Structures are given as structure tokens and as C-alpha cells.
Short mmCIF file of C-alpha atoms in Angstrom, two decimals:
data_model
loop_
_atom_site.label_atom_id
_atom_site.label_comp_id
_atom_site.label_asym_id
_atom_site.label_seq_id
_atom_site.Cartn_x
_atom_site.Cartn_y
_atom_site.Cartn_z
CA MET A 848 258.76 67.01 -10.53
CA ALA A 849 255.30 67.61 -9.15
CA PRO A 850 252.77 64.77 -9.08
CA THR A 851 249.88 64.97 -11.51
CA HIS A 852 246.49 63.33 -11.13
CA SER A 853 244.29 61.80 -13.81
CA LEU A 854 240.61 62.43 -13.23
CA THR A 855 238.10 59.85 -14.47
CA ALA A 856 234.80 61.54 -13.63
CA ARG A 857 233.26 64.91 -14.32
CA PRO A 858 230.94 66.80 -11.98
CA THR A 859 227.47 67.54 -13.25
CA PRO A 860 226.49 71.23 -13.16
CA GLY A 861 223.86 71.94 -10.54
CA HIS A 862 224.52 68.74 -8.57
CA ALA A 863 226.95 67.69 -5.89
CA PRO A 864 230.48 67.05 -7.12
CA VAL A 865 231.16 63.48 -8.12
CA ASN A 866 233.89 61.66 -6.26
CA THR A 867 236.70 61.26 -8.76
CA ALA A 868 238.99 58.27 -8.73
CA VAL A 869 242.46 59.67 -8.31
CA SER A 870 245.47 57.61 -9.36
CA PRO A 871 248.66 59.35 -8.17
CA SER A 872 251.37 59.43 -10.81
CA GLN A 873 254.61 61.23 -11.55
CA ARG A 874 255.70 62.37 -14.98
CA GLY A 875 259.37 62.58 -15.94
CA TYR A 876 261.95 62.02 -18.66
CA ASP A 877 263.26 58.46 -19.06
CA PRO A 878 266.87 58.58 -20.40
CA GLU A 879 266.83 54.92 -21.48
CA GLU A 880 263.68 55.25 -23.57
CA MET A 881 264.59 58.86 -24.52
CA ALA A 882 261.01 59.96 -24.02
CA TRP A 883 258.69 61.42 -21.40
CA SER A 884 256.81 58.82 -19.40
CA THR A 885 254.32 58.66 -16.52
CA ILE A 886 255.16 56.51 -13.48
CA SER A 887 252.35 55.24 -11.25
CA LEU A 888 252.66 55.89 -7.52
CA ALA A 889 249.87 53.55 -6.43
CA GLY A 890 252.09 51.83 -3.87
CA GLU A 891 253.04 55.07 -2.14
CA GLU A 892 251.04 57.04 0.37
CA VAL A 893 248.09 58.79 -1.21
CA SER A 894 247.95 62.55 -0.71
CA ALA A 895 245.43 63.84 1.77
CA ALA A 896 244.08 66.18 -0.88
CA ALA A 897 242.48 63.33 -2.88
CA GLU A 898 239.09 65.00 -2.92
CA PRO A 899 236.68 65.92 -5.70
CA LEU A 900 237.28 69.28 -7.36
CA ARG A 901 234.63 71.85 -6.50
CA ASN A 902 235.29 74.34 -9.31
CA GLU A 903 233.93 73.27 -12.69
CA ASN A 904 236.22 75.58 -14.67
CA LEU A 905 239.24 74.10 -12.92
CA PHE A 906 238.01 70.58 -13.68
CA ARG A 907 237.70 71.40 -17.39
CA LEU A 908 241.12 73.01 -17.41
CA VAL A 909 242.67 69.86 -15.94
CA GLU A 910 240.96 67.74 -18.60
CA ARG A 911 242.16 69.96 -21.44
CA ARG A 912 245.75 69.95 -20.23
CA SER A 913 245.70 66.19 -19.77
CA GLN A 914 244.38 65.73 -23.30
CA ARG A 915 246.96 68.14 -24.65
CA ARG A 916 249.79 66.17 -23.03
CA LYS A 917 248.46 62.96 -24.56
CA ASP A 918 248.32 64.56 -28.00
CA LYS A 919 251.90 65.78 -27.68
CA MET A 920 253.12 62.33 -26.65
CA ALA A 921 251.28 60.72 -29.58
CA ALA A 922 252.79 63.25 -31.99
CA ALA A 923 256.29 62.68 -30.58
CA THR A 924 255.89 58.90 -30.92
CA ALA A 925 254.78 59.27 -34.54
CA GLN A 926 257.77 61.45 -35.37
CA ASP A 927 260.26 59.02 -33.80
CA ALA A 928 258.86 56.04 -35.72
CA PRO A 929 261.56 54.03 -37.60
CA GLY A 930 261.85 54.62 -41.34
CA LYS A 931 260.41 58.13 -41.13
CA GLN A 932 262.91 60.87 -41.83
CA LEU A 933 262.00 64.21 -40.40
CA SER A 934 263.93 67.41 -40.64
CA LYS A 935 265.32 68.69 -37.34
CA GLN A 936 265.74 72.20 -38.63
CA GLN A 937 263.32 74.77 -37.42
CA ALA A 938 261.30 76.78 -39.89
CA PRO A 939 262.63 80.28 -40.46
CA ALA A 940 260.87 82.92 -38.47
CA SER A 941 258.47 84.97 -40.52
CA ARG A 942 259.26 88.66 -40.78
CA ARG A 943 256.69 90.90 -39.24
CA GLU A 944 254.98 93.15 -41.69
CA LYS A 945 254.17 95.81 -39.11
CA GLU A 946 255.58 96.69 -35.75
CA PRO A 947 253.20 95.90 -32.89
CA ALA A 948 251.48 98.88 -31.37
CA LYS A 949 253.10 100.04 -28.15
CA PRO A 950 250.78 99.75 -25.19
CA ALA A 951 249.75 102.96 -23.45
CA TRP A 952 250.15 101.38 -19.99
CA LYS A 953 252.11 98.44 -18.68
CA PRO A 954 251.93 96.87 -15.24
CA LYS A 955 255.08 96.65 -13.20
CA PRO A 956 257.01 93.48 -14.03
CA LEU A 957 256.32 90.48 -11.80
CA PRO A 958 257.93 87.04 -11.69
CA LYS A 959 256.53 84.81 -14.43
CA PHE A 960 254.93 81.50 -13.57
CA HIS A 961 255.40 78.23 -15.41
CA PRO A 962 253.09 77.83 -18.43
CA ASP A 963 251.66 74.57 -17.04
CA ASP A 964 250.86 76.02 -13.61
CA PHE A 965 247.36 76.80 -12.40
CA VAL A 966 247.26 80.55 -11.76
CA VAL A 967 244.71 81.92 -9.28
CA VAL A 968 244.31 85.67 -8.70
CA LEU A 969 243.28 86.64 -5.17
CA LYS A 970 241.35 89.92 -4.76
CA PRO A 971 240.26 91.58 -1.50
CA ARG A 972 236.51 91.81 -1.08
CA SER A 973 236.73 94.90 1.15
CA ALA A 974 238.43 98.28 0.76
CA VAL A 975 241.79 97.37 2.24
CA GLU A 976 245.37 97.97 1.17
CA LEU A 977 247.14 94.63 1.15
CA GLY A 978 250.58 96.16 1.57
CA ALA A 979 249.61 97.81 4.87
CA ILE A 980 247.27 95.28 6.50
CA PHE A 981 249.91 92.72 7.45
CA GLN A 982 253.51 92.60 8.61
CA PRO A 983 256.33 91.23 6.41
CA GLY A 984 255.96 87.46 6.20
CA GLU A 985 252.51 87.44 7.81
CA LEU A 986 250.68 86.85 4.52
CA ALA A 987 252.79 83.82 3.67
CA LEU A 988 252.31 82.36 7.14
CA SER A 989 248.53 82.86 6.96
CA LEU A 990 248.26 81.19 3.55
CA ARG A 991 250.37 78.22 4.66
CA THR A 992 248.18 77.83 7.72
CA TYR A 993 245.03 77.93 5.59
CA LEU A 994 246.29 75.35 3.06
CA GLY A 995 248.19 73.08 5.40
CA ALA A 996 251.85 72.14 5.39
CA GLN A 997 251.49 69.38 2.79
CA LEU A 998 249.59 71.43 0.20
CA ALA A 999 251.56 74.61 0.87
CA ALA A 1000 254.74 72.88 -0.31
CA ASP A 1001 253.42 73.12 -3.90
CA PHE A 1002 252.24 76.71 -3.69
CA SER A 1003 253.80 80.09 -4.49
CA PHE A 1004 252.49 83.64 -4.74
CA VAL A 1005 253.62 87.21 -5.32
CA LEU A 1006 252.13 90.46 -4.00
CA SER A 1007 251.28 93.18 -6.54
CA LEU A 1008 251.07 96.44 -4.61
CA GLU A 1009 250.22 98.49 -7.72
CA GLN A 1010 247.12 96.48 -8.60
CA ASN A 1011 246.37 95.40 -4.99
CA LEU A 1012 246.23 91.73 -6.01
CA ILE A 1013 247.85 88.43 -5.01
CA PRO A 1014 248.67 86.23 -8.04
CA ALA A 1015 249.26 82.64 -6.86
CA SER A 1016 250.60 79.64 -8.75
CA THR A 1017 250.58 75.89 -8.20
CA GLN A 1018 251.00 72.68 -10.17
CA ASN A 1019 248.53 70.80 -7.99
CA ALA A 1020 244.91 71.15 -9.05
CA TYR A 1021 243.68 70.49 -5.51
CA VAL A 1022 245.70 73.39 -4.13
CA ALA A 1023 244.14 75.69 -6.73
CA ASP A 1024 240.71 74.35 -5.86
CA ARG A 1025 241.18 75.30 -2.19
CA ILE A 1026 241.83 78.99 -2.90
CA LEU A 1027 239.13 79.45 -5.57
CA GLY A 1028 235.99 81.28 -4.52
CA ASP A 1029 235.43 83.24 -1.30
CA PHE A 1030 237.36 82.62 1.92
CA VAL A 1031 238.64 84.67 4.88
CA MET A 1032 242.25 85.21 5.95
CA ASN A 1033 243.15 86.03 9.56
CA PHE A 1034 245.71 88.78 10.18
CA ALA A 1035 246.87 90.66 13.27
CA LYS A 1036 244.93 93.79 12.22
CA GLY A 1037 241.73 91.91 11.44
CA ASP A 1038 240.09 89.49 9.06
CA VAL A 1039 240.29 90.13 5.32
CA PRO A 1040 237.82 88.44 2.92
CA LEU A 1041 239.44 87.29 -0.32
CA HIS A 1042 238.09 85.94 -3.60
CA GLY A 1043 240.05 83.58 -5.84
CA HIS A 1044 239.58 83.73 -9.62
CA LEU A 1045 241.06 81.15 -11.99
CA LYS A 1046 243.12 82.70 -14.79
CA GLN A 1047 242.86 80.82 -18.05
CA GLY A 1048 245.95 80.43 -20.21
CA ASP A 1049 245.94 82.69 -23.26
CA GLU A 1050 247.13 79.80 -25.44
CA GLU A 1051 244.14 77.68 -24.43
CA VAL A 1052 241.17 80.06 -24.62
CA SER A 1053 239.78 83.03 -26.54
CA TYR A 1054 237.52 85.88 -25.46
CA GLY A 1055 234.56 87.75 -26.88
CA VAL A 1056 232.01 90.39 -25.85
CA VAL A 1057 228.23 90.30 -26.34
CA SER A 1058 225.38 92.68 -25.51
CA ILE A 1059 222.85 91.50 -22.94
CA ALA A 1060 219.90 92.83 -20.94
CA ASN A 1061 220.61 95.03 -17.94
CA HIS A 1062 218.80 92.76 -15.47
CA GLU A 1063 221.01 89.77 -16.28
CA THR A 1064 223.68 88.48 -13.89
CA SER A 1065 226.69 86.24 -14.38
CA GLU A 1066 224.78 83.27 -12.96
CA THR A 1067 221.67 83.71 -15.10
CA LEU A 1068 223.73 84.17 -18.25
CA LYS A 1069 225.24 80.68 -17.92
CA GLY A 1070 221.84 79.20 -18.76
CA SER A 1071 220.90 81.81 -21.36
CA ILE A 1072 223.94 81.86 -23.69
CA GLN A 1073 224.86 78.77 -25.73
CA TRP A 1074 227.44 77.86 -28.35
CA ARG A 1075 226.45 74.65 -30.08
CA GLN A 1076 229.71 74.14 -31.97
CA GLY A 1077 231.98 74.50 -28.93
CA THR A 1078 232.30 75.05 -25.21
CA ILE A 1079 231.85 78.28 -23.27
CA LEU A 1080 234.08 78.07 -20.21
CA ASP A 1081 233.03 81.18 -18.36
CA ILE A 1082 230.56 84.07 -18.64
CA GLY A 1083 231.02 87.25 -16.66
CA LYS A 1084 229.00 90.45 -16.72
CA SER A 1085 230.99 93.70 -16.82
CA GLY A 1086 229.82 95.60 -13.75
CA THR A 1087 226.48 97.33 -14.26
CA SER A 1088 226.79 97.61 -18.03
CA ASN A 1089 224.84 95.64 -20.62
CA ARG A 1090 227.88 93.70 -21.81
CA ALA A 1091 229.32 90.33 -20.85
CA ARG A 1092 232.66 88.68 -21.54
CA LEU A 1093 232.61 85.11 -22.85
CA THR A 1094 235.54 82.71 -22.47
CA PHE A 1095 235.68 80.05 -25.21
CA ALA A 1096 237.70 76.83 -25.14
CA GLY A 1097 240.39 76.94 -27.82
CA LYS A 1098 241.71 79.72 -30.01
CA VAL A 1099 238.75 79.67 -32.41
CA LYS A 1100 236.29 82.42 -31.48
CA PRO A 1101 232.78 82.09 -32.88
CA ARG A 1102 231.15 84.91 -34.77
CA THR A 1103 227.71 84.34 -33.25
CA VAL A 1104 226.18 82.64 -30.20
CA LEU A 1105 222.64 81.97 -29.00
CA TYR A 1106 221.19 84.27 -26.36
CA ASN A 1107 217.74 82.97 -25.34
CA SER A 1108 217.48 81.32 -28.79
CA GLU A 1109 218.40 84.62 -30.50
CA ILE A 1110 221.51 84.76 -32.69
CA ILE A 1111 223.73 87.63 -31.50
CA THR A 1112 227.12 88.81 -32.72
CA VAL A 1113 230.31 88.21 -30.74
CA ARG A 1114 232.62 91.23 -30.83
CA PRO A 1115 236.37 91.16 -30.13
CA TYR A 1116 237.46 91.60 -26.53
CA LEU A 1117 240.01 94.37 -25.88
CA ARG A 1118 241.81 94.62 -22.57
CA THR A 1119 241.48 97.98 -20.84
CA ILE A 1120 243.85 99.92 -18.62
CA PRO A 1121 243.00 99.34 -14.94
CA SER A 1122 241.78 102.65 -13.54
CA CYS A 1123 239.75 103.59 -10.49
CA GLY A 1124 237.03 106.23 -10.42
CA LEU A 1125 236.92 106.31 -6.61
CA CYS A 1126 240.46 107.58 -6.00
CA GLY A 1127 241.27 108.77 -9.55
CA THR A 1128 244.43 106.71 -10.07
CA VAL A 1129 245.72 104.26 -12.68
CA GLY A 1130 246.90 100.77 -11.76
CA HIS A 1131 243.95 99.11 -10.02
CA ARG A 1132 240.22 98.78 -10.62
CA VAL A 1133 237.24 99.92 -8.59
CA ASP A 1134 236.60 96.51 -7.00
CA THR A 1135 240.16 96.40 -5.59
CA CYS A 1136 240.52 100.06 -4.58
CA PRO A 1137 242.69 100.15 -1.42
CA ASN A 1138 241.56 103.55 -0.13
CA PRO A 1139 238.35 105.00 -1.59
CA ASN A 1140 237.92 107.55 1.26
CA GLN A 1141 241.20 109.39 0.88
CA ASP A 1142 241.60 113.17 0.83
CA ARG A 1143 241.87 113.36 -2.95
CA CYS A 1144 238.79 113.79 -5.10
CA GLY A 1145 238.52 110.94 -7.56
CA LEU A 1146 236.60 113.04 -10.09
CA CYS A 1147 238.89 116.05 -10.50
CA GLY A 1148 242.06 114.96 -8.65
CA LEU A 1149 242.12 117.98 -6.29
CA HIS A 1150 242.78 117.83 -2.55
CA ALA A 1151 239.41 117.69 -0.80
CA PRO A 1152 239.24 116.06 2.66
CA PHE A 1153 236.64 113.40 3.28
CA VAL A 1154 234.89 114.40 6.52
CA GLU A 1155 231.91 112.62 8.10
CA GLY A 1156 231.16 110.60 4.99
CA MET A 1157 231.10 113.62 2.65
CA ARG A 1158 233.65 115.32 0.45
CA ALA A 1159 234.57 118.91 1.33
CA PRO A 1160 233.04 121.47 -1.08
CA HIS A 1161 235.41 122.52 -3.86
CA GLU A 1162 235.40 123.50 -7.53
CA CYS A 1163 235.19 120.09 -9.17
CA ASN A 1164 235.87 119.71 -12.90
CA ALA A 1165 236.08 116.16 -14.16
CA LYS A 1166 239.53 115.07 -15.39
CA CYS A 1167 240.43 111.57 -16.57
CA ALA A 1168 243.62 110.09 -15.08
CA VAL A 1169 244.21 107.99 -18.22
CA CYS A 1170 243.89 110.52 -21.06
CA GLY A 1171 243.44 113.85 -19.24
CA GLY A 1172 240.07 114.51 -20.90
CA GLY A 1173 237.06 116.23 -19.41
CA HIS A 1174 235.32 113.11 -18.14
CA ALA A 1175 235.55 110.90 -15.08
CA THR A 1176 238.26 108.29 -14.69
CA ASN A 1177 237.16 104.81 -15.80
CA SER A 1178 234.43 106.33 -17.95
CA ARG A 1179 233.01 104.41 -20.89
CA ASP A 1180 233.53 107.48 -23.09
CA CYS A 1181 237.33 107.43 -22.65
CA ALA A 1182 238.97 106.82 -26.03
CA ALA A 1183 242.34 105.83 -24.49
CA LYS A 1184 241.04 103.16 -22.11
CA TYR A 1185 242.40 100.25 -24.15
CA ARG A 1186 245.89 98.90 -23.50
CA THR A 1187 246.80 98.68 -27.19
CA LEU A 1188 245.75 100.86 -30.09
CA THR A 1189 243.11 99.49 -32.40
CA LYS A 1190 243.70 99.18 -36.12
CA LEU A 1191 241.46 102.18 -36.79
CA ASP A 1192 243.44 104.41 -34.41
CA ALA A 1193 246.74 103.28 -35.91
CA ARG A 1194 245.44 104.03 -39.41
CA LYS A 1195 244.34 107.50 -38.33
CA GLY A 1196 247.69 108.23 -36.72
CA LYS A 1197 249.57 107.60 -39.97
CA ASN A 1198 247.70 110.37 -41.78
CA LYS A 1199 248.64 112.99 -39.20
CA ASN A 1200 251.82 115.07 -39.56
CA PRO A 1201 254.09 114.13 -36.59
CA ALA A 1202 255.05 116.92 -34.22
CA GLY A 1203 258.27 118.71 -35.08
CA LYS A 1204 258.35 117.58 -38.71
CA PRO A 1205 258.11 120.51 -41.17
CA ALA A 1206 255.38 120.43 -43.72
CA LYS A 1207 256.31 119.77 -47.33
CA ARG A 1208 256.81 122.85 -49.45
CA GLN A 1209 254.43 123.10 -52.34
CA PRO A 1210 255.73 123.89 -55.83
CA GLU A 1211 255.46 127.45 -57.03
CA HIS A 1212 252.92 126.64 -59.71
CA ILE A 1213 250.63 125.17 -56.99
CA ALA A 1214 251.33 127.56 -54.11
CA GLY A 1215 250.84 130.65 -56.26
CA THR A 1216 247.11 130.28 -56.70
CA SER A 1217 246.38 133.13 -54.28
CA GLY A 1218 247.31 135.82 -56.83
CA ASP A 1219 250.88 136.61 -55.68
CA SER A 1220 252.41 135.64 -59.00
CA PRO A 1221 250.94 134.86 -62.43
CA ARG A 1222 250.73 131.30 -63.64
CA ARG A 1223 253.13 130.09 -66.29
CA SER A 1224 250.34 129.70 -68.80
CA ASP A 1225 249.39 133.40 -68.36
CA VAL A 1226 252.82 134.77 -69.33
CA ASN A 1227 254.33 134.95 -72.82
CA TRP A 1228 257.88 133.64 -72.47
CA THR A 1229 259.04 134.63 -75.99
CA ARG A 1230 262.46 136.28 -75.80
CA ALA A 1231 263.47 139.23 -77.94
CA ALA A 1232 266.67 138.82 -79.94
CA PRO A 1233 269.57 140.73 -78.27
CA THR A 1234 271.02 143.60 -80.30
CA GLY A 1235 274.24 145.60 -80.22
CA ARG A 1236 276.79 145.14 -77.47
CA ALA A 1237 274.40 143.03 -75.37
CA GLU A 1238 274.76 140.14 -77.86
CA LYS A 1239 278.58 140.18 -77.56
CA GLN A 1240 278.75 140.59 -73.81
CA GLY A 1241 276.14 137.89 -73.06
CA ALA A 1242 273.92 137.65 -70.01
CA ALA A 1243 275.06 139.86 -67.15
CA ALA A 1244 274.49 139.50 -63.41
CA PRO A 1245 271.06 140.57 -62.15
CA PRO A 1246 270.82 143.84 -60.17
CA PRO A 1247 270.90 143.62 -56.36
CA PRO A 1248 267.70 144.21 -54.37
CA PRO A 1249 266.86 147.89 -53.76
CA HIS A 1250 267.70 149.52 -50.44
CA GLY A 1251 265.16 152.30 -50.55
CA GLY A 1252 263.18 151.92 -53.75
CA GLN A 1253 259.52 151.27 -54.13
CA GLY A 1254 258.11 147.78 -54.27
CA ASN A 1255 259.52 144.46 -53.11
CA PRO A 1256 259.14 141.91 -55.93
CA SER A 1257 259.01 138.26 -54.99
CA ARG A 1258 261.43 135.60 -56.19
CA SER A 1259 259.09 134.36 -58.90
CA GLN A 1260 258.66 137.93 -60.18
CA GLN A 1261 262.45 138.41 -60.37
CA GLN A 1262 262.76 135.20 -62.39
CA GLN A 1263 260.08 136.45 -64.77
CA THR A 1264 261.93 139.78 -65.04
CA LYS A 1265 265.10 138.00 -66.15
CA ARG A 1266 263.28 136.06 -68.82
CA LEU A 1267 261.12 138.95 -70.00
CA SER A 1268 263.83 141.65 -70.19
CA PRO A 1269 267.27 140.09 -70.76
CA GLY A 1270 268.53 143.32 -72.40
CA ASN A 1271 268.39 145.36 -69.18
CA SER A 1272 272.02 144.66 -68.28
CA TRP A 1273 274.59 146.95 -66.72
CA ALA A 1274 276.36 147.47 -70.02
CA ASP A 1275 273.15 148.66 -71.69
CA ILE A 1276 272.45 151.08 -68.84
CA VAL A 1277 275.92 152.65 -69.06
CA LYS A 1278 276.01 152.77 -72.85
CA HIS A 1279 272.52 153.96 -73.71
CA GLY A 1280 271.58 155.75 -70.50
CA LYS A 1281 268.19 155.98 -68.94
CA GLU A 1282 266.19 156.30 -72.14
CA GLY A 1283 268.01 153.49 -73.88
CA SER A 1284 267.52 151.12 -70.97
CA MET A 1285 263.86 151.93 -70.82
CA SER A 1286 263.40 151.44 -74.52
CA THR A 1287 265.36 148.18 -74.43
CA GLY A 1288 263.27 146.88 -71.55
CA ALA A 1289 260.11 147.88 -73.32
CA SER A 1290 261.21 146.30 -76.59
CA THR A 1291 262.03 142.97 -74.99
CA SER A 1292 258.64 142.61 -73.29
CA THR A 1293 255.70 141.41 -75.28
CA SER A 1294 252.18 142.43 -74.51
CA PRO A 1295 249.74 139.62 -73.77
CA PRO A 1296 246.56 139.41 -75.80
CA SER A 1297 243.76 141.64 -74.65
CA SER A 1298 241.38 139.18 -73.04
CA PRO A 1299 239.41 139.43 -69.78
CA SER A 1300 241.06 136.27 -68.41
CA ARG A 1301 244.52 137.90 -68.40
CA SER A 1302 243.64 141.24 -66.86
CA ALA A 1303 245.16 140.21 -63.53
CA ALA A 1304 248.43 139.18 -65.19
CA ASP A 1305 248.60 142.47 -67.13
CA SER A 1306 248.17 144.56 -64.00
CA GLU A 1307 250.91 142.62 -62.21
CA LEU A 1308 253.29 143.07 -65.13
CA LEU A 1309 252.63 146.81 -65.21
CA ASN A 1310 253.38 147.07 -61.50
CA LEU A 1311 256.56 145.10 -62.03
CA VAL A 1312 257.72 147.40 -64.86
CA ALA A 1313 257.04 150.47 -62.72
CA SER A 1314 259.11 149.08 -59.85
CA LEU A 1315 261.97 148.24 -62.22
CA LYS A 1316 261.93 151.78 -63.63
CA ALA A 1317 262.31 153.18 -60.14
CA GLN A 1318 265.23 150.85 -59.49
CA ASN A 1319 266.95 151.85 -62.72
CA GLU A 1320 266.63 155.55 -61.90
CA MET A 1321 268.18 155.01 -58.49
CA LEU A 1322 271.03 152.94 -59.90
CA LEU A 1323 271.78 155.48 -62.65
CA ALA A 1324 271.99 158.26 -60.07
CA LYS A 1325 274.46 156.26 -58.02
CA ILE A 1326 276.57 155.40 -61.06
CA GLU A 1327 276.78 159.08 -62.06
CA ALA A 1328 277.86 159.98 -58.51
CA ILE A 1329 280.59 157.34 -58.61
CA GLU A 1330 281.85 158.51 -62.01
CA ASN A 1331 282.05 162.15 -60.82
CA GLN A 1332 284.21 161.14 -57.86
CA SER A 1333 286.61 159.01 -59.93
CA THR A 1334 290.02 160.40 -61.15
CA PRO A 1335 290.24 161.59 -64.80
CA PRO A 1336 291.99 159.21 -67.23
CA PRO A 1337 295.56 160.09 -68.53
CA GLN A 1338 295.99 162.28 -71.64
CA SER A 1339 296.49 160.43 -74.90
CA SER A 1340 295.97 160.86 -78.60
CA PRO A 1341 292.40 161.03 -79.88
CA HIS A 1342 292.79 157.81 -81.80
CA ALA A 1343 294.21 155.92 -78.80
CA GLU A 1344 291.61 157.43 -76.45
CA VAL A 1345 288.81 156.13 -78.58
CA MET A 1346 290.32 152.64 -78.69
CA GLU A 1347 291.07 152.54 -74.94
CA SER A 1348 287.62 153.81 -73.97
CA GLU A 1349 285.98 151.05 -75.92
CA ALA A 1350 288.14 148.39 -74.27
CA ALA A 1351 288.04 149.83 -70.74
CA ALA A 1352 284.31 150.42 -70.55
CA PRO A 1353 283.46 146.98 -69.13
CA ALA A 1354 286.36 147.16 -66.64
CA THR A 1355 285.27 150.58 -65.36
CA LEU A 1356 281.72 149.35 -65.07
CA GLU A 1357 282.82 146.26 -63.13
CA SER A 1358 284.92 148.32 -60.69
CA SER A 1359 282.01 150.71 -60.17
CA PHE A 1360 279.71 147.82 -59.48
CA ASN A 1361 282.15 146.39 -56.91
CA ALA A 1362 282.47 149.76 -55.22
CA PHE A 1363 278.72 150.06 -55.10
#
């Protein structure tokens, strides 16, 4: 268990830090009392780091965490009070309504620190690659030498080669205070200036973005922006833009703040993908670029040596390393610069047809509006009553598609042909011949009323009848050829021949159709 320190004074902004009275203590779990308790270490040797905290944000963070621990202890004491029955069962987890949007970029996984640790991110102030400036183990030795053996015992860090950063963690506020701000580390290859930035816990703060004047700086904004209902922990201007990020204490983000007595709107803060416009790569930002003078053009990504402070002439067309668009990397116009999709982008993506999925087929009465087939309301579907042998034989199979005839009717036209001319069966063609089939087909079709609105339907029906006539002529010629090649029937009496011919007509027709 690491010792914690209770601070009793708060430094005043703009003045020298106030000497805080530090009472060393150790927090642990007491098995006899079955509760967490704090043990005073006043009799033991006081740590050499008992100094006032320089960083105001760190001081406020220590106060908030101390108050949060007190609130948790008070809540635990109230729950364990005698005579109060509390349920030990956890509430069922709520089912998510929507799946979270998948991020477009993720950093390489790093070891996670304890939630109660103070996390400080160290960034190089010069264009240097941290993975190549020191030997293995040299960085750890330099940091331990800078902090001292006693403070370095409660200190840990990890090197992120992708982002060219050094995230460090400690449970001692005085160790975090030593590495905040600007300091210089000594290595075998030279001195490297570093800058320590305190990372606020996401469960303790909230962020927002406001628009400011271009001449403002991070220092001048601290006296210009106010939030009367809460506390603004940090204000940082985003590069050379006219926007600043505000860090609020707590999870409640205000809708408006005061900027030089003017009420301005606070917009949501969206994390962006770290990208560098100097070398044209994704993973680190411009201020931590390890090699801005490499032989690759950061604007187009082509190989162009950097000689005597100038890039070699080449055909340069801007190409973004994040989205592949025709703009520079880390541009403000990049639509894919955010780590997660916004609600508007997710809503737009649902309306698009995903790649590889076939489009839905429209019904025939909707898809046929281009004039390929008449609408159902334009056709008279009244059937003519079947007469003669067609009524006894019933509906026959439709004729096969032509192999060399004129016209190629569509599927909808063939369906209309069945319904309009049910009497044009094979039996009618054989029995009545060409003229009978034509007259039957003509008798079964009804003419639509003569109106200008149905002229298109009439012309299509006439074309359909003409194509069917050509098909019937071709089929009759083939049937006659098949009958001429067939063997003559056996001799019999006239009376029997008449009876057999009437019974064998459908069978002969069926065999001819199969042969065809």
C-alpha cells in the first residue's frame, strides 16, 4: 500500500505556492473492523518529498480524489448501519439498444494503470525519436536519477513507440509534481527536453470545445473564460486554430460559458485520430513527430529526398493518410479524422445499400412503368367461354419459346397471352388447322375501348398477336412434317377407324410434341 497525503492548504493562482501541512498516513483494510481505515504515520520518518505542490491542476485532482474517498467511506458506513437491510444483489445490466460504433483507428495496446494513479504523459519538445535516442535501460536509469531513489520507488512508465510518448504512472502526488512541466533528460547521445502533461481521469472530468479569437493563447484564456456554476480545470488552445478545449470538473458539461462576459456555446469534444502532416503517417501528432525531415513527402507520400533544407522537386498531389482523400494529412477538412463515427454519420450509413447485397426486385406493376408491358388496369381480362373439344380437354401446356421466329415476348406478355387466348391449345391447332386457331385466338380476345389513353396498350397487343401468328405458322409446318414422316396406321373397318381416330388423336399429338 502506498502512502497518501492529506493537504490542508491550497495555492493561490498567480502567487507563490503555499506550504502545505503534510500528515503522512497509510490507508488499508482492517479485518477486525471489516472496513477500510487510514493509519497515521506521524511517528515514522517523514518523506523527503514533503514539499508544496507546484501544479495547480494536480493539487485540485488530489483534493477531488480525497473528497471522493471520504464520500465512499461515508456511504459504506451508512449501508452497514444496524437495522438497515440492504440487498446485496447487483442490479441487472441494462441491454444496449445499439451497438457502439467501431473506431476507425486504435492505438496499440499498452499496460493499463491503476484507476487511482496519477498519470503523466511525457512528450519530447524536439524532433527526436525516443526509441532510437537511448540504449535499452538508459531511459529508466535517467528517470530514476532525475527523481531520486526514494521517489523512483513509486514510479512506473511505459514507452509508446507508435505515438512517440512516455506515459508514466505514480500513486504519489509529489512524484507526479516533479515530472510535470518542462525539464531536460540527459542521455548518451545528447540532452532531450521533455514536457509532462497531467492526464485527467475520464470518470472525473468532461470536455467541451468553444470558439475563440485567433490572438488568444492558453494562458490568456484562463482569465477570459469563466463558468460560474462550476470549475474549469484546464483550458488549452488547439494549435493555431480559433478553438479551445475546456476541461470541466465532474461529468456535467455546461451548455454555455462566459468568454469576456459574452455567453458562448460549448460544443461536444470529439477525439481525433493522431496524424502528422510533416511525415504523412498515422499514429503520432505534429508536435511529437520523430523525423520530420525524412525522404518521404508528407503531402503526397511519394519518395522525395530532403536535401539542403528543401524537398526534391516532384509531382506532388495531396493525399490524406487517414481517409485517402485529396487533401493534406491532418487537415481540418478531413471527414474521417474522428476516432468514432458521429450519430449523423451512423444514420447516413444505414440508408446506404451495403456492398455485395443485391438490390430488391420491384414488383412487375411498379417496374413496368417504362412501357415494356401494359398495366393491369389497361387490359381487359374477361375470358371467352371455351367451346368444343377445348372445354373437355381443359387447359393445355403453353407453347415453347420460338427458335427462329420473329419477336421475343417478355414474361409478362406471355402471361397475358395465356389469359387472353386460352383456346389456342395444341388440340385446337391440330383439329381446326391454321384458320381455326386464328379464329379461336381472335374470338377469345376482346378489343379495348377506343380511347386515346389506351393507344399504347392497343399497339402492344397488336404486336403480340402478330408474333403469335408467326409462331403458330412455324409450329403447324413442323407438325405437318412430323405427320408425313410417321408410319401409316393399320387397316381396319370404317366404323372402327372413326372411333380409334377420335380416341388416339390426343395420344398422337402428345407423341408429336415430345418428338418436337
